Amino acid sequence: MQFKLLAGAAALSLHTPLLLADDSASLQKLIEQVQKLEARSARQEAEINRLRTELSARPASAPQTQQEPVSSPQTGSFDQSTQTPASIPAADPATVSQSATGPLDAPGLQPLNLPGLGQTGTTTAATAFNPALSVILDGVYYHDDRQGGVSDRLAESLGFGAGTSEGHAHGGELKQGFNLRETELAFSASVDPYLDALAILAVGEEGLEVEEAYGRTRSLPWGLQLKFGRFFSDIGYMNRQHPHQWDFVDQALPYQLLFGGSLRETGLQLSWLPAWPFYARFGVEALQGENNGVASYLGPDEDHPAFSDKAGPRLFTAFAKFSPDLGYSHALQAGVFGGRALKHQEFQPGATDDEALDGDSWFAGTDWVYKYDDPRAFGQGDITLQGEYIYRRKDLRVVDSTDLARLGLGHEAAQDGLYVQGVYGFAPRWTTGLRFDTAGLINQVNETGPGEQSLASIQRYTANLTWNPTEFSRLRLQYNIGRLPLDGSKESFNQVYLQYQFSLGAHGAHAF
């Protein structure tokens, strides 16, 4: 042990001078590096001072440095490859402000500040030419046990005289077999901060028809709204629905027989949505008056000069709808409506020829709808119950007949119709529906000469099964059975429908 301590002391004494020499060399090297950095820093500081002096000696900045934001590529209005900064025109402050937040719009897209119409948005170049566009395909396989003539027999047997239309007011009757009922092309967009616009074109075997085309204000004061153009009237509940919105393939009998389909007219509608603690909406409509069921207008011509002339609007309607607050899952809406036509003209079969009748008409009704929204997905457990009643009266007079003794005789007709229906979602994406509809509970014709004539009524029962794979497609099977009066007795009829519907593109949500 003593030997090891002696050996270590001897080794330390030998290396100590070498360690001191190395430390001195490293210190000298660090001192030299610090001196070099200080010299470099001094040179850079001198250069900065020189540049500052030179910059302060120059005149104020040139104008082009201030216009660079206007000509930046973000605005899209300046091509740097073809223009020089000197050629840039003086910038409008408003334009410069807008260019900092978005693309430039043409001056015509800037709305005027119209007092009372409000400001609900701004039309931009990105949306001005981009309306929502959708296409609805509707095909039906149809079969009945009356050689496809059930619709004709409905009108002929009851004397409603409005004609019937399986599926739509203009869609024509369904034929036995496969039918492409109609194809709807829908366009909708906000025109500007004041107006929305919608146009729906129906393409069928009869050609192309403008089904609806109207404008609607967005923010009139006091809850008012104005709609103008061609549209389905807001009377009732089913009237304003398009065929692809129906819960059944065909329309309910009151609409088929009393309105000839739906009340669709050209005119003006003013509605009021008051700020009440529950939903209420009131409206009046001034319409041209061309509906076959309640406002048929033929006008005088060479063959029938006896018809009187009457300029439009000839049909005026009013409606009111109420909906109390029943919570999140329940909804109830009740409505009343009515209308009066200043002119109604039609032909009725006479003893030897059709007679021309001229006069006026009016109608009234009520509609009720209840909906339950089950929390389960894809409509399972949802329930919809609805019903409507419509009464129509026509006060006419014979103005043309081959039997001169009948000229001037009065012809009064009072008829009605109602339907009730329910739809239940018994499984995800699957619904089943039941419907009872009737027409002619009141079906009386009172002529001045022969006296009052009471006609029979018709009843129909319907059941269907619907599968909605998605919100854009639908398959439906429906069966109708009913009894209608014909030649003094009632005959039964059966109808079977197999329907498909496809929706392509953006289609707005339907109203309640």
Short mmCIF file of C-alpha atoms in Angstrom, two decimals:
data_model
loop_
_atom_site.label_atom_id
_atom_site.label_comp_id
_atom_site.label_asym_id
_atom_site.label_seq_id
_atom_site.Cartn_x
_atom_site.Cartn_y
_atom_site.Cartn_z
CA MET A 1 0.00 0.00 0.00
CA GLN A 2 2.77 2.42 0.89
CA PHE A 3 4.50 1.60 -2.36
CA LYS A 4 1.37 2.61 -4.43
CA LEU A 5 1.12 6.06 -2.74
CA LEU A 6 4.73 6.82 -3.45
CA ALA A 7 4.35 5.89 -7.12
CA GLY A 8 1.30 8.21 -7.56
CA ALA A 9 3.03 11.19 -6.07
CA ALA A 10 5.98 10.71 -8.38
CA ALA A 11 3.72 10.62 -11.48
CA LEU A 12 1.84 13.82 -10.49
CA SER A 13 5.05 15.73 -10.02
CA LEU A 14 6.13 14.77 -13.53
CA HIS A 15 2.86 15.87 -15.37
CA THR A 16 2.00 19.16 -13.63
CA PRO A 17 4.13 21.44 -15.88
CA LEU A 18 2.55 19.92 -19.03
CA LEU A 19 -1.05 20.66 -17.83
CA LEU A 20 -0.26 24.28 -17.05
CA ALA A 21 1.25 24.76 -20.52
CA ASP A 22 -1.93 23.43 -22.26
CA ASP A 23 -4.26 25.79 -20.29
CA SER A 24 -2.25 28.83 -21.29
CA ALA A 25 -2.48 27.97 -25.01
CA SER A 26 -6.28 27.50 -24.92
CA LEU A 27 -6.82 30.77 -23.12
CA GLN A 28 -4.78 32.65 -25.69
CA LYS A 29 -6.83 31.12 -28.52
CA LEU A 30 -10.13 32.18 -26.97
CA ILE A 31 -8.87 35.71 -26.51
CA GLU A 32 -7.99 35.90 -30.20
CA GLN A 33 -11.46 34.69 -31.27
CA VAL A 34 -13.22 37.26 -29.10
CA GLN A 35 -11.10 40.00 -30.60
CA LYS A 36 -12.05 38.89 -34.13
CA LEU A 37 -15.79 38.92 -33.31
CA GLU A 38 -15.58 42.35 -31.78
CA ALA A 39 -13.89 43.64 -34.91
CA ARG A 40 -16.55 42.12 -37.15
CA SER A 41 -19.35 43.57 -35.06
CA ALA A 42 -17.74 46.99 -35.22
CA ARG A 43 -17.59 46.79 -39.01
CA GLN A 44 -21.28 45.75 -39.28
CA GLU A 45 -22.38 48.55 -36.98
CA ALA A 46 -20.45 51.00 -39.08
CA GLU A 47 -22.13 49.68 -42.23
CA ILE A 48 -25.60 50.00 -40.64
CA ASN A 49 -24.90 53.58 -39.66
CA ARG A 50 -23.75 54.35 -43.16
CA LEU A 51 -26.93 52.93 -44.71
CA ARG A 52 -29.11 54.85 -42.28
CA THR A 53 -27.35 58.04 -43.18
CA GLU A 54 -27.77 57.33 -46.86
CA LEU A 55 -31.48 56.44 -46.48
CA SER A 56 -32.25 59.56 -44.50
CA ALA A 57 -30.60 61.67 -47.18
CA ARG A 58 -32.97 60.33 -49.93
CA PRO A 59 -36.43 61.99 -50.83
CA ALA A 60 -39.87 60.54 -49.76
CA SER A 61 -41.04 57.08 -51.08
CA ALA A 62 -42.40 56.74 -54.61
CA PRO A 63 -46.24 56.30 -55.10
CA GLN A 64 -45.92 52.81 -56.58
CA THR A 65 -44.99 51.35 -53.22
CA GLN A 66 -48.43 52.40 -51.87
CA GLN A 67 -50.41 50.80 -54.76
CA GLU A 68 -48.85 47.42 -54.53
CA PRO A 69 -51.71 45.92 -52.41
CA VAL A 70 -54.26 46.84 -55.15
CA SER A 71 -52.25 45.09 -57.83
CA SER A 72 -51.54 42.02 -55.77
CA PRO A 73 -52.56 38.71 -57.36
CA GLN A 74 -55.25 38.23 -54.68
CA THR A 75 -57.50 40.83 -56.28
CA GLY A 76 -57.27 39.23 -59.70
CA SER A 77 -57.42 42.65 -61.37
CA PHE A 78 -53.82 43.28 -62.19
CA ASP A 79 -51.57 41.30 -64.49
CA GLN A 80 -48.01 42.05 -63.46
CA SER A 81 -46.68 40.63 -66.71
CA THR A 82 -48.42 43.25 -68.85
CA GLN A 83 -48.60 46.35 -66.67
CA THR A 84 -46.10 48.41 -64.91
CA PRO A 85 -46.66 50.03 -61.56
CA ALA A 86 -46.77 53.40 -63.23
CA SER A 87 -49.77 52.31 -65.39
CA ILE A 88 -51.92 51.33 -62.41
CA PRO A 89 -54.88 53.75 -62.06
CA ALA A 90 -55.63 55.43 -58.81
CA ALA A 91 -57.43 53.02 -56.48
CA ASP A 92 -60.94 53.67 -55.15
CA PRO A 93 -60.80 53.48 -51.34
CA ALA A 94 -63.99 51.34 -51.26
CA THR A 95 -62.49 48.94 -53.76
CA VAL A 96 -59.26 48.74 -51.84
CA SER A 97 -61.21 47.97 -48.65
CA GLN A 98 -63.21 45.18 -50.32
CA SER A 99 -60.17 43.66 -51.97
CA ALA A 100 -58.70 43.09 -48.56
CA THR A 101 -61.65 40.82 -47.57
CA GLY A 102 -62.68 38.98 -50.72
CA PRO A 103 -63.03 38.99 -54.48
CA LEU A 104 -64.18 42.04 -56.34
CA ASP A 105 -67.86 42.13 -57.39
CA ALA A 106 -69.35 43.96 -60.32
CA PRO A 107 -71.06 47.22 -59.33
CA GLY A 108 -74.45 45.76 -60.35
CA LEU A 109 -74.20 43.16 -57.60
CA GLN A 110 -73.98 45.76 -54.87
CA PRO A 111 -77.45 46.15 -53.26
CA LEU A 112 -79.06 49.48 -52.72
CA ASN A 113 -79.88 50.46 -49.21
CA LEU A 114 -83.68 50.42 -49.47
CA PRO A 115 -85.35 51.54 -46.25
CA GLY A 116 -87.89 49.07 -44.95
CA LEU A 117 -86.69 46.09 -46.99
CA GLY A 118 -83.82 45.23 -44.67
CA GLN A 119 -80.39 43.83 -45.39
CA THR A 120 -80.26 40.06 -45.12
CA GLY A 121 -77.18 39.31 -47.16
CA THR A 122 -75.04 40.25 -50.10
CA THR A 123 -75.00 38.73 -53.54
CA THR A 124 -71.45 37.90 -54.49
CA ALA A 125 -69.82 36.92 -57.72
CA ALA A 126 -69.28 33.44 -56.30
CA THR A 127 -73.02 32.73 -55.91
CA ALA A 128 -74.71 35.03 -58.42
CA PHE A 129 -74.80 32.35 -61.14
CA ASN A 130 -74.98 29.25 -58.99
CA PRO A 131 -78.64 28.36 -58.18
CA ALA A 132 -79.58 25.09 -56.49
CA LEU A 133 -80.56 22.62 -59.22
CA SER A 134 -82.38 19.32 -58.79
CA VAL A 135 -84.12 16.72 -60.96
CA ILE A 136 -86.95 14.52 -59.65
CA LEU A 137 -87.79 11.33 -61.53
CA ASP A 138 -91.21 9.76 -60.92
CA GLY A 139 -92.22 6.51 -62.55
CA VAL A 140 -95.30 4.37 -61.87
CA TYR A 141 -96.51 0.95 -62.90
CA TYR A 142 -100.34 1.06 -62.80
CA HIS A 143 -103.08 -1.51 -63.14
CA ASP A 144 -106.83 -1.47 -62.41
CA ASP A 145 -109.71 -3.79 -63.12
CA ARG A 146 -111.59 -1.18 -65.22
CA GLN A 147 -109.30 -1.20 -68.24
CA GLY A 148 -107.52 1.91 -66.96
CA GLY A 149 -110.67 4.02 -66.94
CA VAL A 150 -111.24 4.58 -63.23
CA SER A 151 -110.42 8.31 -63.45
CA ASP A 152 -112.95 8.90 -66.22
CA ARG A 153 -115.62 7.00 -64.36
CA LEU A 154 -115.03 9.09 -61.24
CA ALA A 155 -115.88 12.34 -63.01
CA GLU A 156 -118.65 10.94 -65.20
CA SER A 157 -120.55 9.22 -62.44
CA LEU A 158 -120.71 12.04 -59.91
CA GLY A 159 -121.25 15.09 -62.07
CA PHE A 160 -118.38 17.01 -60.50
CA GLY A 161 -117.42 18.24 -63.93
CA ALA A 162 -113.89 19.25 -62.97
CA GLY A 163 -112.23 16.25 -64.50
CA THR A 164 -109.74 14.15 -62.62
CA SER A 165 -106.05 13.67 -62.90
CA GLU A 166 -104.22 10.69 -61.49
CA GLY A 167 -101.04 12.13 -60.09
CA HIS A 168 -101.07 15.77 -61.04
CA ALA A 169 -103.10 18.59 -62.46
CA HIS A 170 -101.22 18.47 -65.73
CA GLY A 171 -99.67 15.03 -65.60
CA GLY A 172 -102.49 13.30 -67.41
CA GLU A 173 -104.08 10.01 -66.53
CA LEU A 174 -102.11 6.90 -65.84
CA LYS A 175 -102.27 4.18 -68.44
CA GLN A 176 -102.26 0.49 -67.76
CA GLY A 177 -98.64 -0.56 -67.47
CA PHE A 178 -95.51 1.56 -67.13
CA ASN A 179 -95.74 5.35 -66.92
CA LEU A 180 -93.09 8.03 -66.61
CA ARG A 181 -95.44 10.33 -64.76
CA GLU A 182 -93.39 13.48 -64.82
CA THR A 183 -89.84 14.74 -64.38
CA GLU A 184 -89.36 17.90 -62.35
CA LEU A 185 -86.51 20.32 -62.93
CA ALA A 186 -86.16 22.70 -59.97
CA PHE A 187 -84.06 25.86 -59.80
CA SER A 188 -83.88 28.05 -56.70
CA ALA A 189 -81.59 30.81 -55.48
CA SER A 190 -81.45 34.11 -53.68
CA VAL A 191 -81.68 36.83 -56.30
CA ASP A 192 -80.33 39.54 -54.01
CA PRO A 193 -80.79 40.58 -50.38
CA TYR A 194 -84.48 41.26 -51.04
CA LEU A 195 -85.79 38.35 -53.12
CA ASP A 196 -85.68 34.58 -53.41
CA ALA A 197 -86.73 32.94 -56.66
CA LEU A 198 -87.84 29.42 -57.58
CA ALA A 199 -88.71 27.83 -60.90
CA ILE A 200 -89.94 24.26 -61.37
CA LEU A 201 -90.42 22.83 -64.83
CA ALA A 202 -92.39 19.64 -65.36
CA VAL A 203 -91.48 17.41 -68.28
CA GLY A 204 -94.10 14.84 -69.22
CA GLU A 205 -95.62 13.16 -72.21
CA GLU A 206 -97.53 16.37 -72.95
CA GLY A 207 -94.30 18.37 -73.17
CA LEU A 208 -92.61 20.96 -71.00
CA GLU A 209 -94.67 23.09 -68.64
CA VAL A 210 -93.83 25.78 -66.11
CA GLU A 211 -95.21 24.26 -62.96
CA GLU A 212 -94.11 27.04 -60.64
CA ALA A 213 -92.10 30.21 -61.21
CA TYR A 214 -92.24 32.90 -58.58
CA GLY A 215 -90.31 35.45 -56.58
CA ARG A 216 -90.65 35.93 -52.84
CA THR A 217 -89.51 38.75 -50.61
CA ARG A 218 -87.08 37.96 -47.82
CA SER A 219 -87.44 40.65 -45.17
CA LEU A 220 -90.46 42.90 -45.44
CA PRO A 221 -91.25 44.65 -42.14
CA TRP A 222 -93.86 43.54 -39.58
CA GLY A 223 -93.66 39.87 -40.61
CA LEU A 224 -95.10 40.47 -44.06
CA GLN A 225 -94.09 38.49 -47.13
CA LEU A 226 -95.03 38.96 -50.77
CA LYS A 227 -95.01 36.17 -53.36
CA PHE A 228 -95.75 36.77 -57.00
CA GLY A 229 -95.71 34.68 -60.16
CA ARG A 230 -97.14 31.22 -60.79
CA PHE A 231 -97.44 29.05 -57.69
CA PHE A 232 -99.54 26.53 -55.78
CA SER A 233 -101.96 28.30 -53.49
CA ASP A 234 -101.34 27.98 -49.75
CA ILE A 235 -104.93 26.95 -49.08
CA GLY A 236 -105.20 23.60 -47.31
CA TYR A 237 -102.26 21.35 -46.58
CA MET A 238 -101.83 19.05 -49.56
CA ASN A 239 -102.54 21.68 -52.19
CA ARG A 240 -99.06 23.20 -52.23
CA GLN A 241 -97.27 19.85 -52.30
CA HIS A 242 -95.68 18.45 -55.42
CA PRO A 243 -96.36 14.80 -56.29
CA HIS A 244 -93.00 13.63 -54.90
CA GLN A 245 -94.05 15.03 -51.49
CA TRP A 246 -97.26 13.01 -51.26
CA ASP A 247 -97.46 10.13 -48.81
CA PHE A 248 -99.46 8.18 -51.39
CA VAL A 249 -98.99 7.71 -55.12
CA ASP A 250 -102.21 9.47 -56.05
CA GLN A 251 -103.93 12.58 -54.77
CA ALA A 252 -106.85 12.53 -52.35
CA LEU A 253 -110.34 12.56 -53.89
CA PRO A 254 -111.39 16.05 -52.65
CA TYR A 255 -108.53 17.61 -54.62
CA GLN A 256 -109.03 15.41 -57.67
CA LEU A 257 -112.76 16.11 -57.97
CA LEU A 258 -113.19 19.63 -56.59
CA PHE A 259 -110.01 21.32 -57.92
CA GLY A 260 -109.19 19.02 -60.82
CA GLY A 261 -105.84 18.28 -59.13
CA SER A 262 -104.52 21.31 -57.25
CA LEU A 263 -105.24 25.02 -57.12
CA ARG A 264 -102.28 26.41 -59.08
CA GLU A 265 -102.60 29.91 -60.45
CA THR A 266 -100.74 33.02 -61.55
CA GLY A 267 -101.10 35.93 -59.20
CA LEU A 268 -100.04 37.57 -55.99
CA GLN A 269 -99.92 36.41 -52.38
CA LEU A 270 -99.49 38.55 -49.28
CA SER A 271 -98.91 36.70 -45.99
CA TRP A 272 -98.40 37.86 -42.43
CA LEU A 273 -96.41 36.03 -39.74
CA PRO A 274 -97.16 37.83 -36.46
CA ALA A 275 -94.71 37.76 -33.55
CA TRP A 276 -97.00 35.77 -31.27
CA PRO A 277 -95.98 33.18 -28.64
CA PHE A 278 -97.27 30.46 -30.98
CA TYR A 279 -97.05 29.98 -34.73
CA ALA A 280 -99.75 31.73 -36.74
CA ARG A 281 -99.78 32.74 -40.39
CA PHE A 282 -102.42 34.60 -42.37
CA GLY A 283 -102.57 35.18 -46.09
CA VAL A 284 -104.66 36.49 -48.96
CA GLU A 285 -104.22 35.77 -52.66
CA ALA A 286 -105.36 37.53 -55.81
CA LEU A 287 -105.25 34.98 -58.66
CA GLN A 288 -105.97 35.10 -62.35
CA GLY A 289 -108.79 32.52 -62.08
CA GLU A 290 -108.20 29.60 -64.47
CA ASN A 291 -108.78 26.52 -62.31
CA ASN A 292 -111.22 24.06 -63.87
CA GLY A 293 -112.85 23.17 -60.58
CA VAL A 294 -113.58 26.52 -58.94
CA ALA A 295 -112.70 29.28 -61.39
CA SER A 296 -113.00 27.95 -64.92
CA TYR A 297 -112.88 30.74 -67.46
CA LEU A 298 -113.63 30.09 -71.13
CA GLY A 299 -114.50 33.58 -72.32
CA PRO A 300 -116.58 34.50 -75.34
CA ASP A 301 -115.49 33.18 -78.71
CA GLU A 302 -117.05 32.54 -82.13
CA ASP A 303 -118.55 29.19 -81.10
CA HIS A 304 -119.83 30.38 -77.70
CA PRO A 305 -120.49 34.09 -77.78
CA ALA A 306 -122.89 33.78 -74.84
CA PHE A 307 -120.03 33.52 -72.31
CA SER A 308 -119.39 36.87 -70.67
CA ASP A 309 -115.99 38.49 -70.52
CA LYS A 310 -114.22 39.15 -67.25
CA ALA A 311 -110.70 40.44 -66.82
CA GLY A 312 -108.42 38.98 -64.13
CA PRO A 313 -107.83 38.62 -61.32
CA ARG A 314 -111.04 36.61 -60.99
CA LEU A 315 -110.24 34.39 -57.99
CA PHE A 316 -109.53 35.60 -54.44
CA THR A 317 -108.56 33.30 -51.59
CA ALA A 318 -107.65 33.61 -47.90
CA PHE A 319 -106.10 31.21 -45.40
CA ALA A 320 -105.02 31.06 -41.77
CA LYS A 321 -102.80 28.49 -40.08
CA PHE A 322 -102.12 27.96 -36.38
CA SER A 323 -99.66 25.74 -34.56
CA PRO A 324 -99.35 25.62 -30.75
CA ASP A 325 -96.05 24.78 -29.07
CA LEU A 326 -96.25 21.09 -28.11
CA GLY A 327 -92.58 20.51 -27.43
CA TYR A 328 -89.73 19.09 -29.43
CA SER A 329 -91.24 15.80 -30.59
CA HIS A 330 -94.84 16.83 -31.30
CA ALA A 331 -96.26 19.27 -33.84
CA LEU A 332 -99.84 20.19 -34.66
CA GLN A 333 -101.08 22.56 -37.33
CA ALA A 334 -104.69 23.53 -37.98
CA GLY A 335 -105.90 25.70 -40.81
CA VAL A 336 -108.99 27.22 -42.35
CA PHE A 337 -109.29 28.58 -45.87
CA GLY A 338 -111.74 29.78 -48.46
CA GLY A 339 -112.03 31.41 -51.85
CA ARG A 340 -114.43 33.11 -54.21
CA ALA A 341 -114.35 33.16 -58.00
CA LEU A 342 -116.00 36.13 -59.69
CA LYS A 343 -116.40 34.07 -62.85
CA HIS A 344 -116.95 30.35 -63.40
CA GLN A 345 -117.94 28.99 -66.82
CA GLU A 346 -118.38 25.44 -67.97
CA PHE A 347 -120.28 23.10 -70.27
CA GLN A 348 -122.87 20.65 -68.95
CA PRO A 349 -124.52 17.89 -70.95
CA GLY A 350 -128.03 18.86 -72.11
CA ALA A 351 -130.86 17.00 -73.76
CA THR A 352 -129.39 17.27 -77.27
CA ASP A 353 -126.11 19.12 -76.82
CA ASP A 354 -123.77 20.57 -74.22
CA GLU A 355 -125.15 23.65 -72.52
CA ALA A 356 -123.06 26.70 -71.63
CA LEU A 357 -123.33 27.81 -68.01
CA ASP A 358 -122.00 31.10 -66.66
CA GLY A 359 -121.83 32.36 -63.07
CA ASP A 360 -119.57 32.29 -60.03
CA SER A 361 -118.45 29.92 -57.30
CA TRP A 362 -116.93 29.76 -53.85
CA PHE A 363 -115.32 27.16 -51.61
CA ALA A 364 -114.20 26.73 -47.99
CA GLY A 365 -112.40 24.09 -45.96
CA THR A 366 -110.21 23.13 -43.05
CA ASP A 367 -106.99 21.13 -42.71
CA TRP A 368 -105.39 19.38 -39.73
CA VAL A 369 -101.93 17.81 -39.43
CA TYR A 370 -100.24 16.13 -36.45
CA LYS A 371 -96.67 14.81 -36.51
CA TYR A 372 -94.67 12.87 -33.94
CA ASP A 373 -90.91 12.74 -34.33
CA ASP A 374 -89.52 9.63 -32.68
CA PRO A 375 -85.89 9.91 -31.49
CA ARG A 376 -84.95 6.67 -33.23
CA ALA A 377 -83.00 6.96 -36.47
CA PHE A 378 -84.22 6.81 -40.07
CA GLY A 379 -87.85 7.61 -39.26
CA GLN A 380 -88.57 4.59 -37.10
CA GLY A 381 -91.51 5.34 -34.82
CA ASP A 382 -92.48 8.58 -36.62
CA ILE A 383 -96.20 9.20 -37.02
CA THR A 384 -98.06 11.59 -39.33
CA LEU A 385 -101.82 12.05 -39.17
CA GLN A 386 -103.66 14.48 -41.42
CA GLY A 387 -107.09 15.24 -42.77
CA GLU A 388 -108.89 17.90 -44.81
CA TYR A 389 -112.46 18.81 -45.63
CA ILE A 390 -113.46 20.94 -48.65
CA TYR A 391 -116.89 22.28 -49.62
CA ARG A 392 -117.60 23.87 -53.02
CA ARG A 393 -120.66 25.68 -54.35
CA LYS A 394 -121.35 26.90 -57.90
CA ASP A 395 -124.12 29.33 -58.82
CA LEU A 396 -124.53 29.21 -62.59
CA ARG A 397 -127.09 30.05 -65.23
CA VAL A 398 -127.73 28.52 -68.65
CA VAL A 399 -126.58 31.07 -71.24
CA ASP A 400 -126.50 28.90 -74.34
CA SER A 401 -128.56 25.83 -75.25
CA THR A 402 -130.23 24.30 -78.28
CA ASP A 403 -133.33 24.04 -76.11
CA LEU A 404 -134.41 27.66 -75.99
CA ALA A 405 -136.76 26.94 -73.11
CA ARG A 406 -133.74 26.29 -70.85
CA LEU A 407 -132.03 29.62 -71.46
CA GLY A 408 -131.77 31.57 -68.22
CA LEU A 409 -132.45 28.60 -65.94
CA GLY A 410 -130.45 28.52 -62.75
CA HIS A 411 -128.00 25.71 -61.97
CA GLU A 412 -126.69 25.42 -58.43
CA ALA A 413 -124.28 22.68 -57.41
CA ALA A 414 -123.06 21.94 -53.89
CA GLN A 415 -120.43 19.23 -53.36
CA ASP A 416 -117.80 18.32 -50.81
CA GLY A 417 -115.05 15.85 -50.03
CA LEU A 418 -112.75 14.81 -47.21
CA TYR A 419 -109.85 12.51 -46.49
CA VAL A 420 -108.03 11.23 -43.41
CA GLN A 421 -104.75 9.38 -43.53
CA GLY A 422 -101.94 8.16 -41.33
CA VAL A 423 -98.33 7.14 -41.97
CA TYR A 424 -96.21 5.17 -39.46
CA GLY A 425 -92.51 4.33 -39.56
CA PHE A 426 -92.58 0.71 -38.39
CA ALA A 427 -88.86 0.11 -39.07
CA PRO A 428 -85.79 2.16 -40.07
CA ARG A 429 -86.43 3.53 -43.60
CA TRP A 430 -89.79 1.69 -43.86
CA THR A 431 -93.26 3.26 -43.56
CA THR A 432 -96.78 2.08 -44.07
CA GLY A 433 -99.81 4.27 -44.72
CA LEU A 434 -103.59 3.99 -44.56
CA ARG A 435 -106.05 6.42 -46.12
CA PHE A 436 -109.79 6.86 -46.40
CA ASP A 437 -111.10 9.48 -48.81
CA THR A 438 -114.57 10.25 -50.04
CA ALA A 439 -116.34 12.80 -52.22
CA GLY A 440 -120.01 13.64 -52.53
CA LEU A 441 -121.17 13.43 -48.92
CA ILE A 442 -122.99 16.55 -50.08
CA ASN A 443 -123.63 16.18 -53.77
CA GLN A 444 -126.68 18.15 -54.81
CA VAL A 445 -127.59 19.84 -58.05
CA ASN A 446 -130.53 22.26 -57.95
CA GLU A 447 -131.92 23.45 -61.26
CA THR A 448 -134.69 26.01 -61.54
CA GLY A 449 -136.63 23.79 -63.88
CA PRO A 450 -136.42 20.09 -62.89
CA GLY A 451 -135.71 20.79 -59.23
CA GLU A 452 -133.11 19.42 -56.87
CA GLN A 453 -131.18 16.31 -57.77
CA SER A 454 -129.14 14.45 -55.17
CA LEU A 455 -126.24 12.37 -56.47
CA ALA A 456 -124.41 9.55 -54.80
CA SER A 457 -121.00 9.60 -53.18
CA ILE A 458 -117.79 7.64 -53.68
CA GLN A 459 -115.59 6.00 -51.05
CA ARG A 460 -112.07 4.69 -51.38
CA TYR A 461 -109.69 2.83 -49.05
CA THR A 462 -105.92 2.80 -49.58
CA ALA A 463 -102.94 1.01 -48.08
CA ASN A 464 -99.31 1.32 -49.06
CA LEU A 465 -95.79 0.22 -48.16
CA THR A 466 -92.83 2.55 -48.72
CA TRP A 467 -89.10 1.94 -48.56
CA ASN A 468 -86.72 4.92 -48.51
CA PRO A 469 -83.16 3.62 -48.95
CA THR A 470 -81.92 7.22 -48.63
CA GLU A 471 -83.44 10.68 -48.72
CA PHE A 472 -82.92 10.66 -52.48
CA SER A 473 -84.70 7.48 -53.52
CA ARG A 474 -88.03 5.81 -52.80
CA LEU A 475 -89.91 2.65 -53.75
CA ARG A 476 -93.63 2.32 -52.98
CA LEU A 477 -96.34 -0.31 -53.42
CA GLN A 478 -99.96 0.84 -53.09
CA TYR A 479 -103.37 -0.75 -53.33
CA ASN A 480 -106.74 1.07 -53.63
CA ILE A 481 -110.20 -0.40 -53.36
CA GLY A 482 -113.37 1.67 -53.70
CA ARG A 483 -116.95 1.92 -54.86
CA LEU A 484 -118.35 4.51 -57.24
CA PRO A 485 -121.86 5.15 -58.55
CA LEU A 486 -122.37 4.37 -62.20
CA ASP A 487 -125.62 3.96 -64.16
CA GLY A 488 -127.80 3.94 -61.08
CA SER A 489 -125.77 1.45 -59.08
CA LYS A 490 -122.45 1.31 -57.32
CA GLU A 491 -119.55 -0.61 -58.77
CA SER A 492 -116.34 -1.54 -57.05
CA PHE A 493 -112.88 -0.95 -58.47
CA ASN A 494 -109.33 -1.97 -57.58
CA GLN A 495 -106.09 -0.16 -58.34
CA VAL A 496 -102.45 -1.21 -57.90
CA TYR A 497 -99.45 1.10 -58.10
CA LEU A 498 -95.72 0.42 -58.00
CA GLN A 499 -93.77 3.66 -57.84
CA TYR A 500 -90.13 4.74 -57.86
CA GLN A 501 -88.78 8.24 -57.23
CA PHE A 502 -85.23 9.51 -57.54
CA SER A 503 -83.91 12.93 -56.58
CA LEU A 504 -80.74 14.26 -58.18
CA GLY A 505 -78.93 17.38 -57.07
CA ALA A 506 -79.60 19.98 -54.40
CA HIS A 507 -83.24 20.17 -53.36
CA GLY A 508 -84.44 22.46 -50.61
CA ALA A 509 -86.21 21.16 -47.54
CA HIS A 510 -89.98 20.94 -47.81
CA ALA A 511 -92.27 23.02 -45.64
CA PHE A 512 -94.06 21.46 -42.67
#
